[in-house]
Amino acid sequence: MTGSDADPDAFTYNGGIVEPGETQNIRYGISETYLGDPVRIPVTIVNGAEPGPTVFLSAAAHGDELNGIEVVREVAHEWNHDDLRGTLVCLPVLNVPGFLAQERYLPIYDRDLNRSFPGREGSTSAKRMAYQIFRNFLAPCDVGLDFHTSTRGRTNMLHVRGDMNNSEVARLAKAFGSNVIISSEGPTGALRREATDYGIPTITIEMGEAHRFQREFIDRGLEGVESVLSEYGVHRTKSVKWPGWRTVIDDAKEKTWIRADAGGLVDMHHDRGSLVYEGDTICTITNPFKTDSEPVVAPFTGLLVGVLENPVVYPGNPLCHMVELSAKTRKALKRDRARNSPKSNDETAPPPESR
Ligand SMILES: [Zn+2]
């Protein structure tokens, strides 16, 4: 929560103030183009009539990762906030230059905005932008949700990333209600890591693929936001979501990117979210004549969190992201998926299983 002389529950940023009970749509300048025009990010601040935690929701730190944009917009502009206790800071498009170019990185020197936080005044263009965002709109918050998708050419099942060794991050991660939580601090300069280090517990939500609005993921993202706001008492009427089964992938569990050892064309045999058993063929890589085919087998039993969408690889390219599932979790997953079938939700539909 931020304070001002006038009202301790007002939200203040450089050049503005949003009073309790007020909503503002802002275009905030964080840089300038080659033509000297402002580069402005869209921000919506919804300050509830009653005091409570300040929560940020951000998306498109990678400019071509779009699903989260719609989550943030719907929360900001379609939800009823009459009972809001606290403040929502909604940042649907962080990386405006990348978004305009529909590219992951800032087009200026291909810099990764999501490795530039918390930013620095008088530094590179990426760090200056990150600084403006961080100082004005992230630093005043109590918790944060940063939405991403898989990198272009791949797709993810919905999962949360956060440092589960930090009890406040763990509370937030569990409140989002995903089946899979991958525990890590995150790389230096990543928004979630730097915000967390600053004292704002923050998680990343990964869902779906780049360059798309995927309704099933947007809806699941919105459910997660509802659940988080309920956990922190920001919206009173909602309840915290239990996803049916959950696995936390920490250092004690196996997780790996399976990479291609041959160049070629990939025939993927499983979807994201599929359970595969040790030794199962996940995909095959074939040459152009189909005379040579290399099976890629699962090194352990687990879940395909992310898989390739674009079926062309060089040696070393990632084919899928796999995490270990214990026998107990597998049982819970199967029970949950059987219960929810034939609903065609990505995480609840019975996937093409190998046995
Ligand atoms: Zn991303």
Coordinates of C-alpha atoms and ligand atoms in Angstrom, one line a residue:
M1 CA 0.0 0.0 0.0
T2 CA 1.2 3.4 -0.7
G3 CA 0.5 6.6 1.1
S4 CA 0.1 10.2 0.3
D5 CA -0.4 13.3 2.5
A6 CA -4.1 13.3 1.7
D7 CA -5.2 9.8 2.1
P8 CA -3.1 6.8 3.2
D9 CA -5.1 4.5 0.9
A10 CA -4.6 6.5 -2.3
F11 CA -2.3 5.0 -4.9
T12 CA 0.4 7.4 -6.0
Y13 CA 2.8 7.2 -8.9
N14 CA 5.1 9.8 -10.4
G15 CA 2.7 12.4 -11.6
G16 CA -0.5 11.0 -10.4
I17 CA -2.8 9.9 -7.6
V18 CA -5.7 7.4 -7.6
E19 CA -8.0 8.0 -4.7
P20 CA -9.9 5.2 -2.9
G21 CA -13.1 4.3 -4.9
E22 CA -11.5 5.6 -8.1
T23 CA -10.4 3.8 -11.3
Q24 CA -8.0 5.4 -13.7
N25 CA -6.8 4.4 -17.2
I26 CA -3.4 5.8 -17.7
R27 CA -0.9 5.8 -20.6
Y28 CA 2.4 6.2 -18.8
G29 CA 5.6 7.2 -20.7
I30 CA 8.5 4.9 -20.0
S31 CA 10.8 5.8 -23.0
E32 CA 10.9 7.5 -26.4
T33 CA 10.9 6.3 -30.0
Y34 CA 13.5 7.2 -32.7
L35 CA 11.1 10.0 -33.6
G36 CA 11.1 11.3 -30.1
D37 CA 7.5 10.3 -29.4
P38 CA 6.6 8.8 -26.1
V39 CA 6.6 5.0 -25.6
R40 CA 3.7 4.6 -23.2
I41 CA 2.4 1.6 -21.4
P42 CA -1.3 1.1 -20.6
V43 CA -2.0 1.0 -16.9
T44 CA -5.3 0.6 -15.1
I45 CA -5.4 1.3 -11.4
V46 CA -8.6 0.2 -9.6
N47 CA -8.5 1.5 -6.1
G48 CA -11.2 -0.1 -4.0
A49 CA -13.4 2.0 -1.7
E50 CA -12.1 0.0 1.3
P51 CA -8.5 -0.5 2.2
G52 CA -6.6 -3.8 1.6
P53 CA -3.6 -5.2 -0.2
T54 CA -2.3 -3.8 -3.5
V55 CA -2.0 -6.5 -6.1
F56 CA -0.3 -6.1 -9.5
L57 CA -1.2 -8.1 -12.6
S58 CA 1.2 -7.8 -15.5
A59 CA 1.5 -9.4 -18.9
A60 CA 3.5 -9.2 -22.1
A61 CA 6.9 -8.6 -20.6
H62 CA 7.7 -10.7 -23.6
G63 CA 6.0 -8.8 -26.4
D64 CA 4.4 -11.8 -28.3
E65 CA 3.0 -13.6 -25.2
L66 CA -0.6 -12.5 -25.4
N67 CA -2.9 -14.8 -23.3
G68 CA -2.2 -12.8 -20.1
I69 CA -3.0 -9.5 -21.8
E70 CA -6.7 -10.6 -22.0
V71 CA -6.7 -11.9 -18.4
V72 CA -5.5 -8.5 -17.1
R73 CA -7.9 -6.6 -19.3
E74 CA -10.9 -8.6 -18.3
V75 CA -10.0 -8.3 -14.6
A76 CA -9.6 -4.5 -15.0
H77 CA -12.5 -3.7 -17.2
E78 CA -15.1 -6.5 -17.0
W79 CA -15.1 -7.5 -13.4
N80 CA -17.3 -5.8 -10.8
H81 CA -15.1 -4.2 -8.3
D82 CA -17.8 -2.8 -6.0
D83 CA -16.6 -5.0 -3.1
L84 CA -12.9 -4.5 -3.7
R85 CA -10.8 -4.2 -0.6
G86 CA -7.4 -2.9 -1.7
T87 CA -6.0 -1.9 -5.1
L88 CA -5.4 -3.6 -8.4
V89 CA -2.6 -2.4 -10.6
C90 CA -3.3 -3.8 -14.0
L91 CA -0.4 -3.7 -16.6
P92 CA -1.6 -5.6 -19.6
V93 CA 1.4 -4.8 -21.9
L94 CA 4.7 -4.2 -20.3
N95 CA 7.0 -4.5 -23.3
V96 CA 5.3 -2.1 -25.7
P97 CA 8.1 -2.0 -28.4
G98 CA 8.1 -5.8 -28.4
F99 CA 4.3 -6.0 -28.5
L100 CA 4.2 -3.6 -31.5
A101 CA 6.7 -5.7 -33.4
Q102 CA 5.1 -8.9 -32.1
E103 CA 8.4 -10.1 -30.8
R104 CA 9.6 -11.5 -27.6
Y105 CA 12.4 -9.1 -27.0
L106 CA 12.7 -5.3 -27.1
P107 CA 13.6 -4.7 -30.7
I108 CA 16.3 -2.3 -29.5
Y109 CA 19.4 -4.5 -29.4
D110 CA 17.2 -7.6 -28.8
R111 CA 17.2 -7.0 -25.1
D112 CA 15.0 -9.1 -22.8
L113 CA 12.9 -6.7 -20.7
N114 CA 12.3 -9.7 -18.4
R115 CA 16.0 -9.8 -17.5
S116 CA 16.2 -6.0 -16.9
F117 CA 14.3 -5.6 -13.6
P118 CA 14.4 -3.8 -11.3
G119 CA 16.0 -1.5 -13.8
R120 CA 18.3 1.5 -13.3
E121 CA 18.2 5.2 -14.1
G122 CA 20.9 6.3 -16.5
S123 CA 21.5 2.8 -17.8
T124 CA 20.5 0.9 -21.0
S125 CA 17.2 1.6 -22.7
A126 CA 15.8 -1.7 -21.3
K127 CA 16.8 -0.9 -17.8
R128 CA 15.4 2.6 -18.0
M129 CA 12.1 1.2 -19.1
A130 CA 12.2 -1.5 -16.4
Y131 CA 13.0 1.1 -13.8
Q132 CA 10.0 3.3 -14.7
I133 CA 7.7 0.3 -14.5
F134 CA 9.2 -1.0 -11.3
R135 CA 9.4 2.2 -9.4
N136 CA 6.0 3.5 -10.3
F137 CA 3.8 0.5 -10.5
L138 CA 5.4 -2.6 -8.9
A139 CA 7.2 -1.3 -5.9
P140 CA 4.0 0.0 -4.2
C141 CA 2.4 -3.4 -4.4
D142 CA 2.1 -6.2 -1.8
V143 CA 1.9 -9.2 -4.2
G144 CA 2.1 -9.7 -7.9
L145 CA 1.1 -12.0 -10.8
D146 CA 3.1 -11.9 -14.0
F147 CA 1.6 -13.7 -17.0
H148 CA 3.6 -15.4 -19.7
T149 CA 3.2 -18.1 -22.4
S150 CA 5.6 -20.5 -23.9
T151 CA 8.2 -19.2 -26.2
R152 CA 7.1 -18.9 -29.9
G153 CA 6.9 -22.4 -31.5
R154 CA 6.2 -24.2 -28.3
T155 CA 3.2 -24.6 -26.0
N156 CA 2.7 -25.0 -22.2
M157 CA 0.1 -26.4 -20.0
L158 CA -0.9 -23.9 -17.4
H159 CA 1.6 -23.9 -14.5
V160 CA 3.0 -21.5 -11.9
R161 CA 6.6 -20.7 -11.3
G162 CA 7.8 -19.3 -8.0
D163 CA 10.2 -19.8 -5.2
M164 CA 8.5 -22.3 -2.9
N165 CA 11.2 -21.9 -0.3
N166 CA 9.8 -18.4 0.3
S167 CA 6.7 -19.0 2.4
E168 CA 4.9 -15.8 1.1
V169 CA 5.5 -16.9 -2.5
A170 CA 4.3 -20.4 -1.6
R171 CA 1.1 -19.0 -0.2
L172 CA 0.5 -17.0 -3.4
A173 CA 1.5 -19.9 -5.7
K174 CA -0.9 -22.3 -4.0
A175 CA -3.7 -19.7 -4.0
F176 CA -3.5 -19.5 -7.8
G177 CA -4.8 -23.1 -7.9
S178 CA -2.7 -24.6 -10.7
N179 CA -2.0 -28.4 -10.9
V180 CA 1.8 -27.8 -11.4
I181 CA 4.0 -25.4 -9.5
I182 CA 7.7 -25.3 -10.6
S183 CA 9.8 -24.0 -7.7
S184 CA 12.8 -21.8 -8.5
E185 CA 14.0 -18.3 -7.7
G186 CA 14.0 -17.4 -11.3
P187 CA 16.9 -15.7 -13.2
T188 CA 18.5 -12.5 -12.2
G189 CA 16.6 -9.5 -13.7
A190 CA 13.3 -11.5 -14.1
L191 CA 10.4 -9.5 -12.9
R192 CA 9.2 -12.2 -10.5
R193 CA 12.5 -12.7 -8.9
E194 CA 13.4 -9.0 -8.5
A195 CA 9.9 -8.1 -7.2
T196 CA 10.1 -11.0 -4.7
D197 CA 13.6 -9.9 -3.6
Y198 CA 12.3 -6.4 -3.1
G199 CA 9.6 -7.8 -0.7
I200 CA 6.7 -8.3 -3.1
P201 CA 5.9 -12.0 -3.3
T202 CA 5.4 -12.6 -7.1
I203 CA 4.7 -15.6 -9.3
T204 CA 4.9 -16.2 -13.0
I205 CA 1.9 -18.0 -14.7
E206 CA 2.9 -19.8 -17.9
M207 CA 0.0 -20.7 -20.1
G208 CA -0.4 -21.7 -23.8
E209 CA 1.5 -20.4 -26.8
A210 CA 2.6 -17.1 -28.1
H211 CA 0.7 -15.0 -30.7
R212 CA -2.7 -16.3 -29.6
F213 CA -5.7 -15.6 -27.4
Q214 CA -6.6 -19.1 -26.2
R215 CA -9.9 -18.9 -24.4
E216 CA -9.5 -22.0 -22.2
F217 CA -6.3 -20.6 -20.8
I218 CA -7.7 -17.1 -20.3
D219 CA -10.6 -18.6 -18.4
R220 CA -8.3 -20.7 -16.2
G221 CA -6.1 -17.6 -15.7
L222 CA -9.2 -15.6 -14.6
E223 CA -10.1 -18.4 -12.1
G224 CA -6.6 -18.2 -10.7
V225 CA -6.8 -14.5 -10.2
E226 CA -10.2 -14.9 -8.5
S227 CA -8.7 -17.4 -6.2
V228 CA -5.7 -15.3 -5.3
L229 CA -7.8 -12.2 -4.6
S230 CA -10.0 -14.4 -2.3
E231 CA -6.9 -15.7 -0.5
Y232 CA -5.8 -12.1 0.3
G233 CA -9.3 -10.9 1.1
V234 CA -9.4 -8.4 -1.8
H235 CA -12.6 -9.9 -3.2
R236 CA -14.8 -11.2 -0.5
T237 CA -17.3 -13.3 -2.4
K238 CA -14.9 -15.7 -4.2
S239 CA -13.4 -18.9 -2.8
V240 CA -9.9 -20.2 -3.0
K241 CA -9.6 -22.9 -5.7
W242 CA -8.3 -26.4 -5.1
P243 CA -7.2 -27.8 -8.5
G244 CA -8.0 -31.4 -7.8
W245 CA -4.4 -32.5 -7.7
R246 CA -1.1 -30.7 -7.3
T247 CA 2.5 -31.3 -7.7
V248 CA 5.3 -29.0 -6.6
I249 CA 8.5 -29.6 -8.7
D250 CA 11.4 -28.7 -6.4
D251 CA 15.0 -29.8 -6.4
A252 CA 14.1 -33.2 -5.1
K253 CA 12.1 -34.0 -8.2
E254 CA 13.3 -34.5 -11.7
K255 CA 12.6 -32.0 -14.4
T256 CA 14.3 -31.6 -17.7
W257 CA 14.2 -30.1 -21.2
I258 CA 14.4 -33.0 -23.6
R259 CA 16.5 -31.8 -26.6
A260 CA 16.8 -33.1 -30.1
D261 CA 20.0 -35.1 -30.9
A262 CA 19.2 -35.0 -34.6
G263 CA 18.1 -32.3 -37.0
G264 CA 14.8 -33.1 -38.8
L265 CA 11.0 -33.0 -38.7
V266 CA 9.3 -33.9 -35.5
D267 CA 6.2 -36.1 -35.1
M268 CA 5.0 -35.4 -31.6
H269 CA 2.9 -38.3 -30.1
H270 CA 1.6 -36.5 -27.0
D271 CA 0.0 -33.2 -26.2
R272 CA 1.0 -30.8 -23.5
G273 CA -0.3 -32.0 -20.2
S274 CA 0.0 -35.7 -21.1
L275 CA 1.3 -38.3 -18.6
V276 CA 4.1 -40.4 -20.1
Y277 CA 5.9 -43.4 -18.7
E278 CA 9.6 -44.0 -18.6
G279 CA 10.6 -45.5 -21.9
D280 CA 7.6 -44.3 -23.8
T281 CA 8.3 -42.7 -27.2
I282 CA 7.4 -39.0 -26.8
C283 CA 8.1 -38.1 -30.4
T284 CA 10.1 -39.2 -33.4
I285 CA 12.5 -37.1 -35.5
T286 CA 12.6 -38.1 -39.2
N287 CA 14.7 -37.0 -42.1
P288 CA 13.1 -35.6 -45.3
F289 CA 12.9 -39.0 -47.0
K290 CA 11.4 -40.7 -43.9
T291 CA 14.1 -43.3 -44.3
D292 CA 15.6 -42.5 -40.9
S293 CA 13.7 -41.9 -37.8
E294 CA 14.9 -41.4 -34.3
P295 CA 12.6 -42.1 -31.4
V296 CA 12.8 -39.8 -28.4
V297 CA 11.9 -41.7 -25.2
A298 CA 10.8 -40.5 -21.8
P299 CA 13.7 -40.7 -19.3
F300 CA 11.4 -41.0 -16.3
T301 CA 7.7 -41.1 -15.7
G302 CA 6.0 -37.7 -15.6
L303 CA 4.1 -34.9 -17.2
L304 CA 4.8 -33.1 -20.4
V305 CA 4.4 -29.5 -19.2
G306 CA 5.5 -28.0 -22.5
V307 CA 5.9 -29.4 -26.0
L308 CA 7.1 -28.3 -29.4
E309 CA 4.5 -26.8 -31.8
N310 CA 6.6 -25.9 -34.7
P311 CA 7.9 -29.3 -35.9
V312 CA 11.4 -28.5 -37.1
V313 CA 14.5 -28.9 -35.1
Y314 CA 18.3 -28.6 -35.2
P315 CA 20.3 -30.8 -32.8
G316 CA 20.0 -29.1 -29.4
N317 CA 16.6 -27.6 -29.9
P318 CA 14.1 -28.3 -27.1
L319 CA 11.4 -30.9 -27.8
C320 CA 9.5 -30.9 -24.6
H321 CA 9.7 -29.9 -20.9
M322 CA 9.0 -32.8 -18.6
V323 CA 8.5 -33.0 -14.9
E324 CA 8.5 -36.1 -12.6
L325 CA 5.2 -37.2 -11.1
S326 CA 5.0 -39.5 -8.1
A327 CA 2.8 -42.6 -8.2
K328 CA 0.5 -40.9 -5.7
T329 CA 0.2 -37.7 -7.8
R330 CA -0.4 -39.8 -10.9
K331 CA -3.3 -41.6 -9.2
A332 CA -4.8 -38.2 -8.1
L333 CA -4.4 -36.8 -11.6
K334 CA -6.1 -39.8 -13.2
R335 CA -9.0 -39.7 -10.7
D336 CA -9.4 -36.0 -11.3
R337 CA -9.3 -36.3 -15.1
A338 CA -11.7 -39.1 -15.1
R339 CA -14.1 -37.1 -12.9
N340 CA -13.9 -34.1 -15.1
S341 CA -14.2 -35.9 -18.5
P342 CA -15.5 -35.2 -21.0
K343 CA -15.0 -31.5 -20.2
S344 CA -12.5 -30.3 -22.8
N345 CA -10.4 -28.2 -20.4
D346 CA -6.7 -28.5 -21.2
E347 CA -5.9 -29.7 -17.7
T348 CA -8.9 -31.8 -17.0
A349 CA -9.6 -33.6 -20.3
P350 CA -8.3 -37.2 -20.4
P351 CA -5.1 -36.8 -22.5
P352 CA -3.9 -39.3 -25.0
E353 CA -2.2 -41.6 -22.5
S354 CA 0.2 -44.2 -23.4
R355 CA -1.2 -46.9 -21.1
Ligands
ZN1 ZN 7.7 -15.0 -21.3

